[in-house]
Amino acid sequence: MNISKIHTVILTLLLFTSSAAATPLVNCSVDLDRNVLPAGQTQTTVIKINLDAGNILDRADRPPVNLALVLDRSGSMSGDKIVKAKRAAIEALRRLNSRDRFALIAYDHRVETLVPSQSAANSEWIEARIREIEADGNTALFGAVSQGAAEVRKALGEDYVHRVILLSDGMANVGPSSPKDLGRLGAAMLKEGLSVTTVGVGNDYNEDLMAQLADRSDGNHYFVAESRDLPRIFAAELGDVLNTVARRVIIDIECPDGVRPLRIIGREGRIRGNRVELRMNQLYGGQNKYSLVEVEVAAGKPEQEINLAQVRCRYDNALTAQPEQSEVQVVTRFSASTEEVQRSAKPAVQKSVIANEMAEARDKALDLYNAGRKEEAVRELQQRQAQIEEKSQALGLPALAAPAGALADDAAEFEADDLDSSRKKSLRSESYKIRKQQKDY
Amino acid sequence: MTGTRIPIIAWTLLLIAALAIGTLALYLLQGEQQRLEATGIETRRERLAAVAGTVDLTVTESREALSTRLRELPGPDLIDTLELWRLDNPLIRNVFVWSPDQGLVFPEPTQPTSGEESAFLLRYAGLFSGQARWTVFSEEITPASDQIQARRELTKLAKSLPTSASAPAESAGATSDIRDNGWLPWFWEEGLHLLLWAERSDGRRFGIELEMAALLARLVTVLPQPQSPHETWALLNDRGEVVHQRGPEDLSTGQKPTMSVAVGNSLPHWQIGFYSTGEAKPAGQSLLLLGGLLTAILVIAIMLGGSLLLWQARRSLHDARRKTTFVSNVSHELKTPLTTIRMYAEMLEEDERRCDKSQRYLAVISSEAQRLTRLVNNLLDFSRLEQGKKKYHQQQVDLRALISQCLTTQNLRLHEAGLALDLQLPTTHLSIETDSDALEQVLLNLIDNAVKYAASGDELQLTLIQDNGQVMIQVADRGPGIPNSHSQRIFEIFHRVDSSLTTDQQGCGLGLSIARQLVRDLGGELTYAARDGGGACFTISLPKSRPKEGDN
């Protein structure tokens, strides 16, 4: 049976932009883990939706930023941490220009707005206020983030990139303090277009809480073991924030009959019937963000072409403050040939899937571990590893499953007596980076 | 002894008065402090109530705004509209549609699409399955204060639309379909949840669950900063945990608020707590402290002043004693040579061989020596009386004999002064128990005075009367008498009637004072009365029989 290599790129790109002539700011494309599906059986496949945002070429064009810095000044911050945090704050301030807004909230058990939201032009006065901060007291994290949000909200209607940066080194112990509560606060803030970036310093902060807050509000999350890294981290964060090209990104995936969305791998999203909705608060220039959606496809006849999904990506162009959108159709075909199916497998997509699966597994295992269910955590890791290997085998790419071996190591580590607090934090922040495609720092 | 007693009594009285003033002042201050504290507490409570009112109003307003919007939701595509609303509005956590016959329509109870939805289904399972009532809270449970109520009414009024004219037709159509609506506070594991719902005419209920995290995030910024740097306010949830605080106090140790006010029925069982820092002294306490200090200073000042006066008094008394002692010593020293002089003068007088001239000189020497002796005796008596050292020798004395003897020695003087003596003695023998020397001294002083001041009267009447258990000796003259204004003061020590009558007479103002003291010591009294027809009359009254214990 001589089957010539058939080009199976069946992706039709339908671009629809409000500014007709210009190339879209965000390029939306889709990939499948296999371009050809085996015929005659119900199966699952993964759709990868890529969002590629171009760099801002002219830095002067960048959208203005509305930043609120929320600094922990509780007793545990005293010493080098607070010194470095202050330096980092000043570093961040210096990267802003007069079009940007800056607010500073310092908190212990009290919450104090040291710099109410204002133009960053007044930097000398702001710097003086930052230098005055001294560390003492407890940690009213909820109130502080709320206050930060309130400061940012003062310019909410305008075309700013809104961002709250929270720095903490300890457990929240005043006000609502569970990861769930803070996560919900993050989710509520996301609806207003506010993202919270969380920076955890040292080994004593609550990584679950900090990760949840960042996750649900679509900010970044950083784990900083050494306080001397703080200025660098702030610089990285500001690099992202100042490079925001799109805001309020909504990805709508609509599947026809016969295709059923099963789950979203890595990200938070909502599946309702045959529709999937994913939201991101912003896209940074020069960055690739993707989402992985697993769908179940009903059995098809060989050589039958089917439409898997209609993907629509809507966003606000941060440079022009105009809404734009791009649409893509996901089309595939069935084949009776196992060989052809195996050949059409896409290692790149599968790699992303494995990385995200691992991240998910680690997050879940950490949750279980923290809840005191150690055995279940270990089982979770082991099962997920087995699943990944099985899946890769089925795709004909067994070599790809090699990284999943790390899960077995993790399982062994979880099984041992005590999981180091610093290890937990690095696991959490690593998973976060993978799931959110956050840049390395 | 009496000399020091009076200042001590005065000092004691002063002390008592000062202490009484101090105690009273403290008592009043305490009352004032309590009043101030009560006012402080009342003010604090009012301020807390105002904060609670703000929080209550904020929650109520957001709830009512959402409720209004909920009622205006269009009938068709209800689920989609609700979903879009949820995705858009930070205050909405979950949405639902429920019908009395089908149960929960949305979200699908069997297929929750997210962890959040399954948690929602679990949380409200009791409600959606019909086990719990939809409306538990009526507005009357904890009536809001009039003030809050009035504000709420005003807000409503401001938001109200003209009922007929500008109400959009479609929204009017939509709202008319709503039969009932309400809200429901729901306590589940981790705290309070609020559910808003509306019911259509077909019995279907739909609504939203409020996102408490978002609501709280707004509330914490509503909470005002307390005015005083020593006060802390905190929003406490239904389990009494601090949601947010304003003020310096570290509440992580879990202390109880000194005062708390319920937020109101918009957040049932939530409170605004008040904490005051230890360093902060209530206004009343500092008043008490200051007032107490001032009172103490006052009392101490009074006591110091009193003590100073007492000390002064004692010192001057001491000085006076020393002077008296000195006088007594000097008098004593004078008496010895004086006696010798007198004795020899008298002896020389008896010698008849002198010529008249020297005889006359000797008479002068003798009489002056006698005068000096009387003076020295008076001085001695004075100092003895002052020091309380005067001794009396009580014995039976025949008064007639005593008077006669006394007059015999003075006869010459009386004669020289031109005074006719009118002596009226009783016929019977009259004797009492007394000190003859003292009595003689008294008589001598009185006669001396008469000689000195009443010589012009030419007459001195001396009467001894026995009357009703008393014996009275009257010495009366026809001199100028004593002016009324001086009639009592003549017995005071060193007092002299300062008139032309006396200025040319020598004297030291001791005679009458000593006489009266002596008579009193003997248990009698010396009194003065103006004599009928001019002149002075001094009366010595002595008891006939002295009481046994008698003073010395």
PDB file of N, CA and C in Angstrom, chain A residues 184-229:
ATOM      1  N   ARG A 184     -10.060  33.369  45.543  1.00  0.00           N
ATOM      2  CA  ARG A 184     -11.334  33.969  45.140  1.00  0.00           C
ATOM      3  C   ARG A 184     -11.195  35.479  44.984  1.00  0.00           C
ATOM      4  N   LEU A 185     -10.408  36.067  45.856  1.00  0.00           N
ATOM      5  CA  LEU A 185     -10.151  37.508  45.712  1.00  0.00           C
ATOM      6  C   LEU A 185      -9.479  37.768  44.370  1.00  0.00           C
ATOM      7  N   GLY A 186      -8.497  36.908  44.030  1.00  0.00           N
ATOM      8  CA  GLY A 186      -7.803  37.041  42.745  1.00  0.00           C
ATOM      9  C   GLY A 186      -8.771  36.916  41.586  1.00  0.00           C
ATOM     10  N   ALA A 187      -9.671  35.931  41.676  1.00  0.00           N
ATOM     11  CA  ALA A 187     -10.634  35.701  40.600  1.00  0.00           C
ATOM     12  C   ALA A 187     -11.528  36.925  40.434  1.00  0.00           C
ATOM     13  N   ALA A 188     -11.947  37.506  41.561  1.00  0.00           N
ATOM     14  CA  ALA A 188     -12.808  38.683  41.487  1.00  0.00           C
ATOM     15  C   ALA A 188     -12.051  39.848  40.868  1.00  0.00           C
ATOM     16  N   MET A 189     -10.761  39.962  41.204  1.00  0.00           N
ATOM     17  CA  MET A 189      -9.975  41.069  40.666  1.00  0.00           C
ATOM     18  C   MET A 189      -9.752  40.896  39.165  1.00  0.00           C
ATOM     19  N   LEU A 190      -9.611  39.642  38.758  1.00  0.00           N
ATOM     20  CA  LEU A 190      -9.410  39.370  37.335  1.00  0.00           C
ATOM     21  C   LEU A 190     -10.589  39.891  36.514  1.00  0.00           C
ATOM     22  N   LYS A 191     -11.786  39.767  37.077  1.00  0.00           N
ATOM     23  CA  LYS A 191     -12.969  40.243  36.354  1.00  0.00           C
ATOM     24  C   LYS A 191     -12.909  41.743  36.090  1.00  0.00           C
ATOM     25  N   GLU A 192     -12.154  42.434  36.922  1.00  0.00           N
ATOM     26  CA  GLU A 192     -12.007  43.878  36.713  1.00  0.00           C
ATOM     27  C   GLU A 192     -10.786  44.190  35.860  1.00  0.00           C
ATOM     28  N   GLY A 193     -10.083  43.148  35.435  1.00  0.00           N
ATOM     29  CA  GLY A 193      -8.870  43.377  34.657  1.00  0.00           C
ATOM     30  C   GLY A 193      -7.655  43.662  35.512  1.00  0.00           C
ATOM     31  N   LEU A 194      -7.714  43.262  36.766  1.00  0.00           N
ATOM     32  CA  LEU A 194      -6.586  43.481  37.669  1.00  0.00           C
ATOM     33  C   LEU A 194      -5.844  42.172  37.873  1.00  0.00           C
ATOM     34  N   SER A 195      -4.547  42.194  37.621  1.00  0.00           N
ATOM     35  CA  SER A 195      -3.746  41.003  37.900  1.00  0.00           C
ATOM     36  C   SER A 195      -2.881  41.256  39.117  1.00  0.00           C
ATOM     37  N   VAL A 196      -2.666  40.199  39.873  1.00  0.00           N
ATOM     38  CA  VAL A 196      -1.781  40.306  41.028  1.00  0.00           C
ATOM     39  C   VAL A 196      -0.573  39.414  40.787  1.00  0.00           C
ATOM     40  N   THR A 197       0.589  40.015  40.797  1.00  0.00           N
ATOM     41  CA  THR A 197       1.814  39.232  40.723  1.00  0.00           C
ATOM     42  C   THR A 197       2.298  39.022  42.147  1.00  0.00           C
ATOM     43  N   THR A 198       2.610  37.791  42.493  1.00  0.00           N
ATOM     44  CA  THR A 198       3.038  37.539  43.870  1.00  0.00           C
ATOM     45  C   THR A 198       4.509  37.156  43.896  1.00  0.00           C
ATOM     46  N   VAL A 199       5.225  37.758  44.820  1.00  0.00           N
ATOM     47  CA  VAL A 199       6.649  37.458  44.987  1.00  0.00           C
ATOM     48  C   VAL A 199       6.838  36.911  46.399  1.00  0.00           C
ATOM     49  N   GLY A 200       7.187  35.645  46.473  1.00  0.00           N
ATOM     50  CA  GLY A 200       7.411  35.033  47.783  1.00  0.00           C
ATOM     51  C   GLY A 200       8.900  35.037  48.099  1.00  0.00           C
ATOM     52  N   VAL A 201       9.249  35.567  49.255  1.00  0.00           N
ATOM     53  CA  VAL A 201      10.667  35.660  49.629  1.00  0.00           C
ATOM     54  C   VAL A 201      10.964  34.692  50.770  1.00  0.00           C
ATOM     55  N   GLY A 202      12.063  33.998  50.661  1.00  0.00           N
ATOM     56  CA  GLY A 202      12.489  33.125  51.760  1.00  0.00           C
ATOM     57  C   GLY A 202      11.696  31.835  51.795  1.00  0.00           C
ATOM     58  N   ASN A 203      11.757  31.164  52.923  1.00  0.00           N
ATOM     59  CA  ASN A 203      11.158  29.830  53.011  1.00  0.00           C
ATOM     60  C   ASN A 203       9.939  29.758  53.906  1.00  0.00           C
ATOM     61  N   ASP A 204       9.431  30.914  54.315  1.00  0.00           N
ATOM     62  CA  ASP A 204       8.357  30.873  55.312  1.00  0.00           C
ATOM     63  C   ASP A 204       7.003  31.304  54.786  1.00  0.00           C
ATOM     64  N   TYR A 205       6.943  31.760  53.554  1.00  0.00           N
ATOM     65  CA  TYR A 205       5.648  32.233  53.077  1.00  0.00           C
ATOM     66  C   TYR A 205       4.772  31.041  52.672  1.00  0.00           C
ATOM     67  N   ASN A 206       3.490  31.324  52.526  1.00  0.00           N
ATOM     68  CA  ASN A 206       2.554  30.269  52.148  1.00  0.00           C
ATOM     69  C   ASN A 206       2.475  30.205  50.623  1.00  0.00           C
ATOM     70  N   GLU A 207       3.185  29.234  50.035  1.00  0.00           N
ATOM     71  CA  GLU A 207       3.282  29.198  48.575  1.00  0.00           C
ATOM     72  C   GLU A 207       1.940  28.886  47.920  1.00  0.00           C
ATOM     73  N   ASP A 208       1.093  28.117  48.631  1.00  0.00           N
ATOM     74  CA  ASP A 208      -0.217  27.785  48.055  1.00  0.00           C
ATOM     75  C   ASP A 208      -1.029  29.044  47.875  1.00  0.00           C
ATOM     76  N   LEU A 209      -1.028  29.853  48.929  1.00  0.00           N
ATOM     77  CA  LEU A 209      -1.782  31.103  48.903  1.00  0.00           C
ATOM     78  C   LEU A 209      -1.263  32.039  47.820  1.00  0.00           C
ATOM     79  N   MET A 210       0.047  32.195  47.790  1.00  0.00           N
ATOM     80  CA  MET A 210       0.647  33.131  46.838  1.00  0.00           C
ATOM     81  C   MET A 210       0.420  32.662  45.402  1.00  0.00           C
ATOM     82  N   ALA A 211       0.545  31.347  45.173  1.00  0.00           N
ATOM     83  CA  ALA A 211       0.354  30.816  43.833  1.00  0.00           C
ATOM     84  C   ALA A 211      -1.109  30.939  43.409  1.00  0.00           C
ATOM     85  N   GLN A 212      -2.014  30.641  44.349  1.00  0.00           N
ATOM     86  CA  GLN A 212      -3.457  30.735  44.057  1.00  0.00           C
ATOM     87  C   GLN A 212      -3.845  32.147  43.660  1.00  0.00           C
ATOM     88  N   LEU A 213      -3.362  33.087  44.445  1.00  0.00           N
ATOM     89  CA  LEU A 213      -3.715  34.485  44.207  1.00  0.00           C
ATOM     90  C   LEU A 213      -3.244  34.919  42.821  1.00  0.00           C
ATOM     91  N   ALA A 214      -2.003  34.553  42.488  1.00  0.00           N
ATOM     92  CA  ALA A 214      -1.463  34.920  41.178  1.00  0.00           C
ATOM     93  C   ALA A 214      -2.208  34.177  40.076  1.00  0.00           C
ATOM     94  N   ASP A 215      -2.448  32.901  40.319  1.00  0.00           N
ATOM     95  CA  ASP A 215      -3.082  32.052  39.318  1.00  0.00           C
ATOM     96  C   ASP A 215      -4.456  32.577  38.950  1.00  0.00           C
ATOM     97  N   ARG A 216      -5.287  32.797  39.987  1.00  0.00           N
ATOM     98  CA  ARG A 216      -6.676  33.159  39.711  1.00  0.00           C
ATOM     99  C   ARG A 216      -6.797  34.569  39.146  1.00  0.00           C
ATOM    100  N   SER A 217      -5.777  35.398  39.360  1.00  0.00           N
ATOM    101  CA  SER A 217      -5.863  36.748  38.810  1.00  0.00           C
ATOM    102  C   SER A 217      -4.975  36.903  37.577  1.00  0.00           C
ATOM    103  N   ASP A 218      -4.370  35.789  37.146  1.00  0.00           N
ATOM    104  CA  ASP A 218      -3.514  35.750  35.966  1.00  0.00           C
ATOM    105  C   ASP A 218      -2.311  36.669  36.075  1.00  0.00           C
ATOM    106  N   GLY A 219      -1.709  36.710  37.231  1.00  0.00           N
ATOM    107  CA  GLY A 219      -0.447  37.439  37.369  1.00  0.00           C
ATOM    108  C   GLY A 219       0.691  36.455  37.309  1.00  0.00           C
ATOM    109  N   ASN A 220       1.879  36.926  37.584  1.00  0.00           N
ATOM    110  CA  ASN A 220       3.023  36.028  37.646  1.00  0.00           C
ATOM    111  C   ASN A 220       3.258  35.636  39.096  1.00  0.00           C
ATOM    112  N   HIS A 221       3.990  34.529  39.271  1.00  0.00           N
ATOM    113  CA  HIS A 221       4.346  34.121  40.630  1.00  0.00           C
ATOM    114  C   HIS A 221       5.832  33.830  40.670  1.00  0.00           C
ATOM    115  N   TYR A 222       6.498  34.418  41.645  1.00  0.00           N
ATOM    116  CA  TYR A 222       7.944  34.228  41.759  1.00  0.00           C
ATOM    117  C   TYR A 222       8.286  33.668  43.130  1.00  0.00           C
ATOM    118  N   PHE A 223       9.237  32.760  43.120  1.00  0.00           N
ATOM    119  CA  PHE A 223       9.790  32.255  44.373  1.00  0.00           C
ATOM    120  C   PHE A 223      11.224  32.764  44.456  1.00  0.00           C
ATOM    121  N   VAL A 224      11.494  33.583  45.454  1.00  0.00           N
ATOM    122  CA  VAL A 224      12.815  34.178  45.601  1.00  0.00           C
ATOM    123  C   VAL A 224      13.434  33.661  46.893  1.00  0.00           C
ATOM    124  N   ALA A 225      14.396  32.736  46.737  1.00  0.00           N
ATOM    125  CA  ALA A 225      14.989  32.154  47.944  1.00  0.00           C
ATOM    126  C   ALA A 225      15.900  33.156  48.643  1.00  0.00           C
ATOM    127  N   GLU A 226      16.607  33.922  47.842  1.00  0.00           N
ATOM    128  CA  GLU A 226      17.576  34.860  48.414  1.00  0.00           C
ATOM    129  C   GLU A 226      17.093  36.279  48.172  1.00  0.00           C
ATOM    130  N   SER A 227      17.109  37.080  49.233  1.00  0.00           N
ATOM    131  CA  SER A 227      16.558  38.422  49.068  1.00  0.00           C
ATOM    132  C   SER A 227      17.388  39.265  48.106  1.00  0.00           C
ATOM    133  N   ARG A 228      18.647  38.873  47.887  1.00  0.00           N
ATOM    134  CA  ARG A 228      19.469  39.690  46.979  1.00  0.00           C
ATOM    135  C   ARG A 228      18.953  39.612  45.536  1.00  0.00           C
ATOM    136  N   ASP A 229      18.126  38.585  45.255  1.00  0.00           N
ATOM    137  CA  ASP A 229      17.572  38.454  43.901  1.00  0.00           C
ATOM    138  C   ASP A 229      16.383  39.370  43.648  1.00  0.00           C
TER     139      ASP A 229
END
